[in-house]
Structures are given as C-alpha cells and as structure tokens.
PDB file of C-alpha atoms in Angstrom:
ATOM      1  CA  UNK A   1      -5.977  27.749 -56.268  1.00 70.00           C
ATOM      2  CA  UNK A   2      -6.809  24.543 -58.014  1.00 76.00           C
ATOM      3  CA  UNK A   3      -9.828  22.252 -57.637  1.00 85.00           C
ATOM      4  CA  UNK A   4      -9.680  20.402 -54.325  1.00 85.00           C
ATOM      5  CA  UNK A   5      -7.012  22.656 -52.806  1.00 91.00           C
ATOM      6  CA  UNK A   6      -7.421  24.079 -49.343  1.00 94.00           C
ATOM      7  CA  UNK A   7      -9.401  27.333 -49.230  1.00 95.00           C
ATOM      8  CA  UNK A   8      -8.224  30.239 -47.057  1.00 94.00           C
ATOM      9  CA  UNK A   9     -10.756  29.420 -44.362  1.00 95.00           C
ATOM     10  CA  UNK A  10      -9.854  25.670 -44.352  1.00 95.00           C
ATOM     11  CA  UNK A  11      -6.135  26.512 -44.165  1.00 95.00           C
ATOM     12  CA  UNK A  12      -6.627  28.828 -41.257  1.00 95.00           C
ATOM     13  CA  UNK A  13      -8.428  26.043 -39.358  1.00 94.00           C
ATOM     14  CA  UNK A  14      -5.437  23.739 -39.796  1.00 95.00           C
ATOM     15  CA  UNK A  15      -2.473  26.099 -39.539  1.00 93.00           C
ATOM     16  CA  UNK A  16      -2.340  26.502 -35.769  1.00 92.00           C
ATOM     17  CA  UNK A  17      -2.026  22.719 -35.299  1.00 93.00           C
ATOM     18  CA  UNK A  18       0.594  21.934 -37.885  1.00 91.00           C
ATOM     19  CA  UNK A  19       4.063  20.773 -36.811  1.00 87.00           C
ATOM     20  CA  UNK A  20       6.886  23.333 -36.658  1.00 83.00           C
ATOM     21  CA  UNK A  21      10.334  22.673 -37.853  1.00 70.00           C
ATOM     22  CA  UNK A  22      13.031  22.368 -35.143  1.00 58.00           C
ATOM     23  CA  UNK A  23      15.509  24.176 -37.361  1.00 58.00           C
ATOM     24  CA  UNK A  24      18.181  21.543 -37.125  1.00 57.00           C
ATOM     25  CA  UNK A  25      17.300  19.884 -40.481  1.00 57.00           C
ATOM     26  CA  UNK A  26      16.676  22.913 -42.603  1.00 57.00           C
ATOM     27  CA  UNK A  27      13.419  24.703 -43.367  1.00 68.00           C
ATOM     28  CA  UNK A  28      10.395  22.696 -44.360  1.00 74.00           C
ATOM     29  CA  UNK A  29       8.687  23.419 -47.639  1.00 80.00           C
ATOM     30  CA  UNK A  30       5.422  25.352 -47.240  1.00 88.00           C
ATOM     31  CA  UNK A  31       2.910  23.256 -45.441  1.00 92.00           C
ATOM     32  CA  UNK A  32      -0.031  24.465 -47.492  1.00 94.00           C
ATOM     33  CA  UNK A  33       1.626  23.625 -50.757  1.00 94.00           C
ATOM     34  CA  UNK A  34       2.560  20.099 -49.566  1.00 95.00           C
ATOM     35  CA  UNK A  35      -0.941  19.387 -48.094  1.00 96.00           C
ATOM     36  CA  UNK A  36      -2.548  20.396 -51.319  1.00 96.00           C
ATOM     37  CA  UNK A  37      -0.312  17.989 -53.053  1.00 96.00           C
ATOM     38  CA  UNK A  38      -1.191  15.174 -50.632  1.00 97.00           C
ATOM     39  CA  UNK A  39      -4.905  15.890 -50.991  1.00 97.00           C
ATOM     40  CA  UNK A  40      -4.552  15.882 -54.755  1.00 97.00           C
ATOM     41  CA  UNK A  41      -3.120  12.396 -54.735  1.00 97.00           C
ATOM     42  CA  UNK A  42      -5.720  11.233 -52.111  1.00 97.00           C
ATOM     43  CA  UNK A  43      -8.463  12.597 -54.348  1.00 96.00           C
ATOM     44  CA  UNK A  44      -7.159  11.233 -57.645  1.00 95.00           C
ATOM     45  CA  UNK A  45      -5.082   8.172 -56.792  1.00 95.00           C
ATOM     46  CA  UNK A  46      -2.316   9.062 -59.187  1.00 95.00           C
ATOM     47  CA  UNK A  47       1.322   7.948 -58.713  1.00 94.00           C
ATOM     48  CA  UNK A  48       3.278  10.229 -56.413  1.00 94.00           C
ATOM     49  CA  UNK A  49       5.630  11.065 -59.245  1.00 94.00           C
ATOM     50  CA  UNK A  50       2.757  12.038 -61.564  1.00 94.00           C
ATOM     51  CA  UNK A  51       1.327  14.867 -59.441  1.00 91.00           C
ATOM     52  CA  UNK A  52       1.438  18.376 -60.980  1.00 93.00           C
ATOM     53  CA  UNK A  53       4.672  20.281 -60.455  1.00 92.00           C
ATOM     54  CA  UNK A  54       2.980  23.134 -58.704  1.00 92.00           C
ATOM     55  CA  UNK A  55       2.936  21.019 -55.551  1.00 94.00           C
ATOM     56  CA  UNK A  56       6.744  20.846 -55.412  1.00 91.00           C
ATOM     57  CA  UNK A  57       9.045  17.783 -55.495  1.00 93.00           C
ATOM     58  CA  UNK A  58       7.120  14.468 -55.384  1.00 94.00           C
ATOM     59  CA  UNK A  59       9.598  13.139 -52.792  1.00 94.00           C
ATOM     60  CA  UNK A  60       8.852  15.905 -50.420  1.00 93.00           C
ATOM     61  CA  UNK A  61       5.143  15.413 -50.681  1.00 95.00           C
ATOM     62  CA  UNK A  62       5.367  11.674 -50.217  1.00 96.00           C
ATOM     63  CA  UNK A  63       7.790  11.785 -47.297  1.00 94.00           C
ATOM     64  CA  UNK A  64       5.605  14.393 -45.531  1.00 94.00           C
ATOM     65  CA  UNK A  65       2.548  12.171 -45.888  1.00 96.00           C
ATOM     66  CA  UNK A  66       4.473   9.073 -44.773  1.00 96.00           C
ATOM     67  CA  UNK A  67       5.901  10.923 -41.759  1.00 94.00           C
ATOM     68  CA  UNK A  68       2.598  12.376 -40.676  1.00 95.00           C
ATOM     69  CA  UNK A  69       0.905   8.969 -41.084  1.00 96.00           C
ATOM     70  CA  UNK A  70       3.559   7.387 -38.838  1.00 95.00           C
ATOM     71  CA  UNK A  71       3.656   9.998 -36.025  1.00 93.00           C
ATOM     72  CA  UNK A  72      -0.127  10.493 -35.830  1.00 94.00           C
ATOM     73  CA  UNK A  73      -0.221  14.070 -37.209  1.00 95.00           C
ATOM     74  CA  UNK A  74      -3.228  13.332 -39.552  1.00 97.00           C
ATOM     75  CA  UNK A  75      -5.050  11.841 -36.601  1.00 96.00           C
ATOM     76  CA  UNK A  76      -4.329  14.891 -34.379  1.00 96.00           C
ATOM     77  CA  UNK A  77      -5.513  17.352 -37.109  1.00 97.00           C
ATOM     78  CA  UNK A  78      -8.700  15.291 -37.405  1.00 97.00           C
ATOM     79  CA  UNK A  79      -9.336  15.417 -33.645  1.00 96.00           C
ATOM     80  CA  UNK A  80      -8.731  19.182 -33.534  1.00 96.00           C
ATOM     81  CA  UNK A  81     -11.250  19.796 -36.270  1.00 97.00           C
ATOM     82  CA  UNK A  82     -13.679  17.516 -34.477  1.00 97.00           C
ATOM     83  CA  UNK A  83     -13.087  19.435 -31.249  1.00 96.00           C
ATOM     84  CA  UNK A  84     -14.017  22.661 -32.953  1.00 95.00           C
ATOM     85  CA  UNK A  85     -17.184  21.139 -34.267  1.00 96.00           C
ATOM     86  CA  UNK A  86     -18.080  19.643 -30.921  1.00 95.00           C
ATOM     87  CA  UNK A  87     -17.556  23.039 -29.148  1.00 94.00           C
ATOM     88  CA  UNK A  88     -20.052  24.531 -31.631  1.00 94.00           C
ATOM     89  CA  UNK A  89     -22.628  21.725 -30.916  1.00 93.00           C
ATOM     90  CA  UNK A  90     -22.335  20.442 -34.543  1.00 95.00           C
ATOM     91  CA  UNK A  91     -21.633  16.764 -33.796  1.00 96.00           C
ATOM     92  CA  UNK A  92     -24.649  14.323 -33.665  1.00 95.00           C
ATOM     93  CA  UNK A  93     -23.587  11.733 -31.178  1.00 96.00           C
ATOM     94  CA  UNK A  94     -25.954   9.104 -32.451  1.00 95.00           C
ATOM     95  CA  UNK A  95     -23.069   7.003 -33.794  1.00 96.00           C
ATOM     96  CA  UNK A  96     -23.258   4.241 -36.465  1.00 96.00           C
ATOM     97  CA  UNK A  97     -20.531   1.582 -36.927  1.00 97.00           C
ATOM     98  CA  UNK A  98     -19.776  -0.471 -40.055  1.00 96.00           C
ATOM     99  CA  UNK A  99     -16.942  -1.541 -42.360  1.00 96.00           C
ATOM    100  CA  UNK A 100     -16.196  -1.711 -46.038  1.00 96.00           C
ATOM    101  CA  UNK A 101     -13.962  -3.921 -48.241  1.00 95.00           C
ATOM    102  CA  UNK A 102     -11.298  -2.171 -50.213  1.00 95.00           C
ATOM    103  CA  UNK A 103      -9.575  -3.832 -53.165  1.00 94.00           C
ATOM    104  CA  UNK A 104      -5.747  -3.561 -52.906  1.00 92.00           C
ATOM    105  CA  UNK A 105      -3.966  -2.769 -56.143  1.00 90.00           C
ATOM    106  CA  UNK A 106      -1.015  -4.877 -57.171  1.00 88.00           C
ATOM    107  CA  UNK A 107       1.314  -1.984 -56.247  1.00 87.00           C
ATOM    108  CA  UNK A 108       0.172  -2.341 -52.595  1.00 86.00           C
ATOM    109  CA  UNK A 109       1.069  -6.011 -52.428  1.00 78.00           C
ATOM    110  CA  UNK A 110       4.879  -6.045 -52.570  1.00 70.00           C
ATOM    111  CA  UNK A 111       5.956  -4.520 -49.342  1.00 66.00           C
ATOM    112  CA  UNK A 112       9.058  -6.360 -47.964  1.00 65.00           C
ATOM    113  CA  UNK A 113       9.826  -7.204 -44.413  1.00 61.00           C
ATOM    114  CA  UNK A 114      12.071  -4.585 -42.859  1.00 55.00           C
ATOM    115  CA  UNK A 115      15.643  -5.816 -42.514  1.00 50.00           C
ATOM    116  CA  UNK A 116      16.335  -7.151 -39.035  1.00 47.00           C
ATOM    117  CA  UNK A 117      20.048  -6.692 -39.387  1.00 48.00           C
ATOM    118  CA  UNK A 118      22.759  -8.916 -40.724  1.00 43.00           C
ATOM    119  CA  UNK A 119      23.046 -12.385 -39.101  1.00 44.00           C
ATOM    120  CA  UNK A 120      26.020 -14.522 -38.454  1.00 44.00           C
ATOM    121  CA  UNK A 121      26.203 -18.240 -39.054  1.00 44.00           C
ATOM    122  CA  UNK A 122      24.332 -19.986 -36.252  1.00 46.00           C
ATOM    123  CA  UNK A 123      21.567 -17.376 -36.089  1.00 46.00           C
ATOM    124  CA  UNK A 124      23.353 -14.737 -34.061  1.00 47.00           C
ATOM    125  CA  UNK A 125      22.902 -11.116 -35.165  1.00 45.00           C
ATOM    126  CA  UNK A 126      26.071  -9.444 -36.299  1.00 43.00           C
ATOM    127  CA  UNK A 127      26.897  -6.245 -34.465  1.00 45.00           C
ATOM    128  CA  UNK A 128      27.695  -3.041 -36.302  1.00 38.00           C
ATOM    129  CA  UNK A 129      29.194   0.013 -34.800  1.00 39.00           C
ATOM    130  CA  UNK A 130      30.513   3.370 -35.698  1.00 39.00           C
ATOM    131  CA  UNK A 131      29.935   4.697 -39.164  1.00 34.00           C
ATOM    132  CA  UNK A 132      28.528   1.321 -40.369  1.00 37.00           C
ATOM    133  CA  UNK A 133      25.617   1.370 -37.898  1.00 36.00           C
ATOM    134  CA  UNK A 134      22.237   2.514 -39.313  1.00 32.00           C
ATOM    135  CA  UNK A 135      19.271   3.586 -37.236  1.00 36.00           C
ATOM    136  CA  UNK A 136      16.019   2.040 -38.231  1.00 38.00           C
ATOM    137  CA  UNK A 137      13.389   4.907 -38.729  1.00 44.00           C
ATOM    138  CA  UNK A 138      10.577   4.861 -36.212  1.00 53.00           C
ATOM    139  CA  UNK A 139       7.376   3.374 -37.650  1.00 56.00           C
ATOM    140  CA  UNK A 140       4.217   1.808 -36.211  1.00 61.00           C
ATOM    141  CA  UNK A 141       4.270  -1.984 -35.606  1.00 56.00           C
ATOM    142  CA  UNK A 142       3.839  -4.198 -38.557  1.00 54.00           C
ATOM    143  CA  UNK A 143       5.731  -4.710 -41.700  1.00 54.00           C
ATOM    144  CA  UNK A 144       6.361  -7.756 -43.763  1.00 54.00           C
ATOM    145  CA  UNK A 145       3.745 -10.267 -44.764  1.00 67.00           C
ATOM    146  CA  UNK A 146       0.215  -9.595 -45.863  1.00 72.00           C
ATOM    147  CA  UNK A 147      -1.306  -9.796 -42.351  1.00 76.00           C
ATOM    148  CA  UNK A 148       1.190  -7.270 -40.855  1.00 84.00           C
ATOM    149  CA  UNK A 149       0.238  -4.846 -43.587  1.00 90.00           C
ATOM    150  CA  UNK A 150      -3.543  -5.228 -43.317  1.00 90.00           C
ATOM    151  CA  UNK A 151      -3.881  -7.295 -46.528  1.00 91.00           C
ATOM    152  CA  UNK A 152      -6.126 -10.348 -46.576  1.00 90.00           C
ATOM    153  CA  UNK A 153      -6.257 -12.978 -49.336  1.00 83.00           C
ATOM    154  CA  UNK A 154      -9.518 -13.770 -51.133  1.00 78.00           C
ATOM    155  CA  UNK A 155     -10.459 -15.226 -54.439  1.00 77.00           C
ATOM    156  CA  UNK A 156     -10.215 -11.855 -56.053  1.00 75.00           C
ATOM    157  CA  UNK A 157      -6.773 -11.108 -54.671  1.00 84.00           C
ATOM    158  CA  UNK A 158      -5.581  -8.924 -51.802  1.00 89.00           C
ATOM    159  CA  UNK A 159      -8.227  -6.924 -49.912  1.00 93.00           C
ATOM    160  CA  UNK A 160      -8.224  -4.565 -46.969  1.00 94.00           C
ATOM    161  CA  UNK A 161     -11.158  -3.852 -44.592  1.00 95.00           C
ATOM    162  CA  UNK A 162     -11.747  -0.276 -43.333  1.00 97.00           C
ATOM    163  CA  UNK A 163     -13.663  -0.252 -40.052  1.00 97.00           C
ATOM    164  CA  UNK A 164     -15.154   3.143 -39.036  1.00 97.00           C
ATOM    165  CA  UNK A 165     -17.667   4.895 -36.892  1.00 97.00           C
ATOM    166  CA  UNK A 166     -19.667   7.932 -38.130  1.00 97.00           C
ATOM    167  CA  UNK A 167     -21.720  10.661 -36.492  1.00 96.00           C
ATOM    168  CA  UNK A 168     -25.298  11.407 -37.396  1.00 94.00           C
ATOM    169  CA  UNK A 169     -24.111  13.933 -40.081  1.00 95.00           C
ATOM    170  CA  UNK A 170     -22.178  11.391 -42.136  1.00 96.00           C
ATOM    171  CA  UNK A 171     -18.674  12.275 -40.975  1.00 97.00           C
ATOM    172  CA  UNK A 172     -16.020   9.708 -39.733  1.00 97.00           C
ATOM    173  CA  UNK A 173     -15.176   9.799 -36.047  1.00 97.00           C
ATOM    174  CA  UNK A 174     -12.648   6.885 -36.053  1.00 97.00           C
ATOM    175  CA  UNK A 175     -10.958   4.619 -38.532  1.00 97.00           C
ATOM    176  CA  UNK A 176      -9.189   1.198 -38.275  1.00 96.00           C
ATOM    177  CA  UNK A 177      -7.522  -0.821 -41.030  1.00 96.00           C
ATOM    178  CA  UNK A 178      -7.433  -4.728 -40.899  1.00 95.00           C
ATOM    179  CA  UNK A 179      -7.024  -7.485 -43.361  1.00 93.00           C
ATOM    180  CA  UNK A 180     -10.023  -8.109 -45.563  1.00 91.00           C
ATOM    181  CA  UNK A 181     -11.071 -11.411 -43.931  1.00 90.00           C
ATOM    182  CA  UNK A 182     -11.288  -9.948 -40.388  1.00 90.00           C
ATOM    183  CA  UNK A 183     -14.801 -10.208 -38.876  1.00 91.00           C
ATOM    184  CA  UNK A 184     -16.659  -6.921 -38.308  1.00 93.00           C
ATOM    185  CA  UNK A 185     -17.583  -7.744 -34.722  1.00 93.00           C
ATOM    186  CA  UNK A 186     -14.009  -8.300 -33.680  1.00 94.00           C
ATOM    187  CA  UNK A 187     -13.253  -4.551 -34.305  1.00 95.00           C
ATOM    188  CA  UNK A 188     -16.347  -3.097 -32.772  1.00 96.00           C
ATOM    189  CA  UNK A 189     -14.656  -2.319 -29.407  1.00 96.00           C
ATOM    190  CA  UNK A 190     -11.444  -0.922 -30.907  1.00 96.00           C
ATOM    191  CA  UNK A 191     -13.441   1.335 -33.206  1.00 97.00           C
ATOM    192  CA  UNK A 192     -15.527   2.808 -30.429  1.00 97.00           C
ATOM    193  CA  UNK A 193     -12.587   3.123 -28.072  1.00 96.00           C
ATOM    194  CA  UNK A 194     -10.704   5.079 -30.786  1.00 96.00           C
ATOM    195  CA  UNK A 195     -13.304   7.851 -30.641  1.00 97.00           C
ATOM    196  CA  UNK A 196     -11.598  10.748 -28.902  1.00 96.00           C
ATOM    197  CA  UNK A 197     -12.864  14.261 -29.435  1.00 96.00           C
ATOM    198  CA  UNK A 198     -10.795  16.814 -27.342  1.00 95.00           C
ATOM    199  CA  UNK A 199     -12.422  19.724 -25.578  1.00 92.00           C
ATOM    200  CA  UNK A 200     -11.286  23.273 -26.326  1.00 89.00           C
ATOM    201  CA  UNK A 201      -9.849  24.294 -23.002  1.00 84.00           C
ATOM    202  CA  UNK A 202      -9.656  22.193 -19.853  1.00 88.00           C
ATOM    203  CA  UNK A 203     -11.561  18.982 -19.588  1.00 89.00           C
ATOM    204  CA  UNK A 204     -11.402  15.331 -20.673  1.00 93.00           C
ATOM    205  CA  UNK A 205     -11.996  14.438 -24.303  1.00 95.00           C
ATOM    206  CA  UNK A 206     -15.351  12.938 -25.094  1.00 95.00           C
ATOM    207  CA  UNK A 207     -15.213   9.186 -25.920  1.00 95.00           C
ATOM    208  CA  UNK A 208     -18.745   8.067 -25.265  1.00 95.00           C
ATOM    209  CA  UNK A 209     -21.553   8.378 -27.880  1.00 96.00           C
ATOM    210  CA  UNK A 210     -25.188   8.857 -26.889  1.00 95.00           C
ATOM    211  CA  UNK A 211     -26.230   5.753 -28.860  1.00 94.00           C
ATOM    212  CA  UNK A 212     -24.799   3.236 -31.259  1.00 95.00           C
ATOM    213  CA  UNK A 213     -26.429   1.704 -34.347  1.00 95.00           C
ATOM    214  CA  UNK A 214     -25.018  -1.381 -36.215  1.00 94.00           C
ATOM    215  CA  UNK A 215     -26.189  -4.189 -38.437  1.00 93.00           C
ATOM    216  CA  UNK A 216     -26.592  -7.899 -37.683  1.00 92.00           C
ATOM    217  CA  UNK A 217     -22.825  -8.515 -38.168  1.00 92.00           C
ATOM    218  CA  UNK A 218     -22.308  -6.968 -34.700  1.00 94.00           C
ATOM    219  CA  UNK A 219     -25.165  -8.910 -32.981  1.00 91.00           C
ATOM    220  CA  UNK A 220     -23.403 -11.103 -30.383  1.00 89.00           C
ATOM    221  CA  UNK A 221     -23.064 -11.400 -26.652  1.00 88.00           C
ATOM    222  CA  UNK A 222     -19.646  -9.674 -26.251  1.00 92.00           C
ATOM    223  CA  UNK A 223     -20.738  -6.569 -28.212  1.00 94.00           C
ATOM    224  CA  UNK A 224     -23.989  -6.199 -26.229  1.00 91.00           C
ATOM    225  CA  UNK A 225     -22.202  -6.768 -22.931  1.00 93.00           C
ATOM    226  CA  UNK A 226     -19.626  -4.147 -23.802  1.00 95.00           C
ATOM    227  CA  UNK A 227     -22.290  -1.533 -24.609  1.00 94.00           C
ATOM    228  CA  UNK A 228     -24.173  -2.468 -21.473  1.00 93.00           C
ATOM    229  CA  UNK A 229     -21.119  -1.931 -19.281  1.00 95.00           C
ATOM    230  CA  UNK A 230     -20.608   1.591 -20.802  1.00 95.00           C
ATOM    231  CA  UNK A 231     -24.342   2.320 -20.505  1.00 94.00           C
ATOM    232  CA  UNK A 232     -24.646   3.065 -24.182  1.00 94.00           C
ATOM    233  CA  UNK A 233     -28.025   2.690 -25.852  1.00 93.00           C
ATOM    234  CA  UNK A 234     -27.911   0.682 -29.033  1.00 92.00           C
ATOM    235  CA  UNK A 235     -30.072  -0.515 -31.945  1.00 93.00           C
ATOM    236  CA  UNK A 236     -28.634  -3.828 -33.276  1.00 92.00           C
ATOM    237  CA  UNK A 237     -31.065  -6.396 -34.728  1.00 91.00           C
ATOM    238  CA  UNK A 238     -30.986  -9.937 -33.596  1.00 86.00           C
ATOM    239  CA  UNK A 239     -29.701 -12.594 -35.988  1.00 82.00           C
ATOM    240  CA  UNK A 240     -32.328 -15.077 -37.280  1.00 77.00           C
ATOM    241  CA  UNK A 241     -30.358 -18.068 -36.038  1.00 72.00           C
ATOM    242  CA  UNK A 242     -29.874 -16.513 -32.608  1.00 71.00           C
ATOM    243  CA  UNK A 243     -33.502 -15.786 -32.388  1.00 71.00           C
ATOM    244  CA  UNK A 244     -34.475 -19.439 -33.379  1.00 76.00           C
ATOM    245  CA  UNK A 245     -32.072 -20.778 -30.743  1.00 72.00           C
ATOM    246  CA  UNK A 246     -33.529 -18.530 -28.022  1.00 71.00           C
ATOM    247  CA  UNK A 247     -37.080 -19.509 -28.889  1.00 74.00           C
ATOM    248  CA  UNK A 248     -36.147 -23.257 -28.888  1.00 82.00           C
ATOM    249  CA  UNK A 249     -34.900 -22.892 -25.282  1.00 76.00           C
ATOM    250  CA  UNK A 250     -38.248 -21.563 -24.128  1.00 75.00           C
ATOM    251  CA  UNK A 251     -38.054 -19.735 -20.837  1.00 71.00           C
ATOM    252  CA  UNK A 252     -34.456 -20.596 -20.484  1.00 71.00           C
ATOM    253  CA  UNK A 253     -33.591 -18.583 -23.614  1.00 68.00           C
ATOM    254  CA  UNK A 254     -34.232 -15.280 -21.811  1.00 69.00           C
ATOM    255  CA  UNK A 255     -35.865 -12.141 -23.047  1.00 73.00           C
ATOM    256  CA  UNK A 256     -35.065 -10.837 -26.598  1.00 70.00           C
ATOM    257  CA  UNK A 257     -32.681  -7.940 -26.741  1.00 75.00           C
ATOM    258  CA  UNK A 258     -34.223  -4.472 -27.070  1.00 77.00           C
ATOM    259  CA  UNK A 259     -34.447  -3.020 -30.569  1.00 82.00           C
ATOM    260  CA  UNK A 260     -35.560   0.489 -31.565  1.00 82.00           C
ATOM    261  CA  UNK A 261     -36.653   0.402 -35.260  1.00 86.00           C
ATOM    262  CA  UNK A 262     -36.820   4.230 -35.435  1.00 87.00           C
ATOM    263  CA  UNK A 263     -33.283   4.653 -34.232  1.00 89.00           C
ATOM    264  CA  UNK A 264     -32.073   1.815 -36.506  1.00 90.00           C
ATOM    265  CA  UNK A 265     -33.283   3.882 -39.547  1.00 89.00           C
ATOM    266  CA  UNK A 266     -30.332   6.203 -38.958  1.00 89.00           C
ATOM    267  CA  UNK A 267     -27.782   3.398 -39.726  1.00 91.00           C
ATOM    268  CA  UNK A 268     -27.620   4.655 -43.362  1.00 94.00           C
ATOM    269  CA  UNK A 269     -25.508   7.494 -42.090  1.00 95.00           C
ATOM    270  CA  UNK A 270     -22.417   5.249 -41.915  1.00 96.00           C
ATOM    271  CA  UNK A 271     -23.155   3.850 -45.402  1.00 96.00           C
ATOM    272  CA  UNK A 272     -23.267   7.433 -46.753  1.00 96.00           C
ATOM    273  CA  UNK A 273     -20.027   8.195 -44.875  1.00 97.00           C
ATOM    274  CA  UNK A 274     -18.300   5.236 -46.587  1.00 97.00           C
ATOM    275  CA  UNK A 275     -19.579   6.575 -49.940  1.00 97.00           C
ATOM    276  CA  UNK A 276     -18.007   9.968 -49.161  1.00 97.00           C
ATOM    277  CA  UNK A 277     -14.719   8.344 -48.225  1.00 97.00           C
ATOM    278  CA  UNK A 278     -14.644   6.299 -51.402  1.00 97.00           C
ATOM    279  CA  UNK A 279     -15.129   9.316 -53.508  1.00 96.00           C
ATOM    280  CA  UNK A 280     -11.372   9.648 -52.797  1.00 97.00           C
ATOM    281  CA  UNK A 281      -9.802   7.234 -55.265  1.00 96.00           C
ATOM    282  CA  UNK A 282      -6.756   6.480 -53.096  1.00 97.00           C
ATOM    283  CA  UNK A 283      -9.233   5.279 -50.398  1.00 97.00           C
ATOM    284  CA  UNK A 284     -11.509   3.381 -52.741  1.00 96.00           C
ATOM    285  CA  UNK A 285      -8.569   1.366 -54.093  1.00 96.00           C
ATOM    286  CA  UNK A 286      -5.535   0.883 -51.870  1.00 96.00           C
ATOM    287  CA  UNK A 287      -2.234   1.758 -53.475  1.00 95.00           C
ATOM    288  CA  UNK A 288      -0.180   2.149 -50.357  1.00 95.00           C
ATOM    289  CA  UNK A 289       2.162  -0.737 -49.357  1.00 92.00           C
ATOM    290  CA  UNK A 290       2.196   0.061 -45.622  1.00 94.00           C
ATOM    291  CA  UNK A 291      -0.883  -0.214 -43.474  1.00 94.00           C
ATOM    292  CA  UNK A 292      -0.114   2.884 -41.481  1.00 96.00           C
ATOM    293  CA  UNK A 293       0.281   4.891 -44.678  1.00 96.00           C
ATOM    294  CA  UNK A 294      -3.062   3.770 -46.042  1.00 97.00           C
ATOM    295  CA  UNK A 295      -4.636   4.617 -42.682  1.00 97.00           C
ATOM    296  CA  UNK A 296      -3.071   8.088 -43.031  1.00 97.00           C
ATOM    297  CA  UNK A 297      -4.607   8.344 -46.517  1.00 97.00           C
ATOM    298  CA  UNK A 298      -8.057   7.479 -45.205  1.00 98.00           C
ATOM    299  CA  UNK A 299      -7.603   9.837 -42.216  1.00 98.00           C
ATOM    300  CA  UNK A 300      -6.643  12.719 -44.641  1.00 97.00           C
ATOM    301  CA  UNK A 301      -9.761  11.916 -46.714  1.00 97.00           C
ATOM    302  CA  UNK A 302     -11.783  12.091 -43.431  1.00 98.00           C
ATOM    303  CA  UNK A 303     -10.267  15.418 -42.585  1.00 97.00           C
ATOM    304  CA  UNK A 304     -11.386  16.942 -45.888  1.00 97.00           C
ATOM    305  CA  UNK A 305     -14.919  15.683 -45.186  1.00 97.00           C
ATOM    306  CA  UNK A 306     -14.944  17.452 -41.808  1.00 97.00           C
ATOM    307  CA  UNK A 307     -13.450  20.653 -43.228  1.00 96.00           C
ATOM    308  CA  UNK A 308     -16.037  20.803 -46.102  1.00 94.00           C
ATOM    309  CA  UNK A 309     -19.223  19.646 -44.400  1.00 87.00           C
TER     310      UNK A 309
END
C-alpha cells in the first residue's frame, strides 16, 4: 500500500456503497485500485497519463472519475460516510459557510462547447439516422464558454470559486463551484440547501444545522430572512456601511441584528477546512476542464478528509 492509498478500514467503509457492474459491458477493473489512482491524482495534481502504473491504465482511472463525477457517485459516497458519522454523534452541527478562490491552470481553460449536431444551410439541424447517429453521453448541464464551466475572468486569468459549508470539526458538508467573480452571498442558500446527511435506517435526511456562522460578505437582508424562515440561529456581523445607514435613519432604521461574538469565534473552522481541501493539489489549482469534473475532484478530496478525521 502506497502513501495516500485507502487503508483496509477505509476501504471497508466505502465498499458496500460502490456501484456494481451490470455485466453487459464487461467486468470493471478493481474499484480499490482505481480509487487509489484517483486519490493519487487528486493529492498530487499530476497529469492523468503520469500516474504510476500500479494503478492500471490511465484512461480507466480518468473515465471512472469522470463518470462518477457526472452521475453523483462521489457525492453519494460522501453522504454515506457523513451518515455513519452522524449516527455515531460525531458531527458538530454548528456550521460555518465561506468560499475560496482557486486559480485555473491553462489546461482547464480550453474546453470546447459540445457539438450540437450538424446544421443545414438556413439554420436547420441535419438529421442523422441508423449507423451514422451518435448518442450524446449524459452529463450535467453546462459546457462551452467560461461561465458554463465555472471559470471567471480576472486580471490574473481564469479563476474558480469554491463555496462550501463545514461542520464544527473542520469537515466539508456541501460544495458548490461557480465562476470566480460570483458573489459569496448569492450562493449562501444553495450551499445550505445542499447539506443532506442521510439517516441509517428509516427517516428523513438531516438538512438543518443548529447554527450558522459567516463573515460580513453574507450580511444582507435576503440571507438573514432566509435563516429566520428556517429558524436557524446565526452569527453574522453587520457591515459598517449598513450600520451607518441604519443609525442615520434613527428610530426608522430598526434594531441592530443579533450577534453572538462567542459563537462567531468558531468561524475559523471553515477556514481550516479550506486549508485541508487545498492540501490536495488538484483542488488548490484547477486542472479539470469541466466544472462537474472539478466538483467531483473537490468532493473526492472532501471524502478523504471525512475518512481520515
């Protein structure tokens, strides 16, 4: 077993939830060998072709990662590991939310728009049938253009923003990928609504944290109203300009929002979670062309954090 490979205990935690071959397309290469190859690339950020030969053909490792990123297998594995931790009472539901900028390598910036099919003169799409017809592989929406692939332009080049929520023990609960210029507050609701920790046995998955902590980037009316509707306690400091505006209005400005300084001290947990994620070089620098593949890379990194924490 090489450094960074799955241990026997970690493998037994994942094995019951891995996809099973349907037998119609041949036997799959050993899941454990392929997963170790994927985790090696996520940890080191090397080219897929440059991974050690002990992980098998590079094409097999890459296609397995791309497929599991597209069909949500990585996300389901993460949720199952979270469910086991939740059943043991090991999740601290004082959640923190934040985002981080990820520089996109030049290899991530040349994804082409998927072909929409041949077109006739006048804009009509040419029809193909029989042996000439090709089925477009299923993939998440997006493709073509920087915005569709979660790439935002800046002075330094292409950037991607990774939005996440973390529990009180510095482990990711949910992840979202957007272009680098996207505002943090616009993704606050999607990040919280993506939290979904199943229960072992009957029952609904848990989606609601005990409390939420975030910085001033999330201090606005829609965010506070959303938390109030869901009856979630929060510690979000008020912006300086918002406070000045409220004071200028006098009694019409209303009361200041509640703020618990002691609870806000736990916001560093999400910063430490980001540091843990960026210890994986394929997360710290984006090399994947497709947004859903990069999200799968970040989810695989989050899975290793949960397995080894």
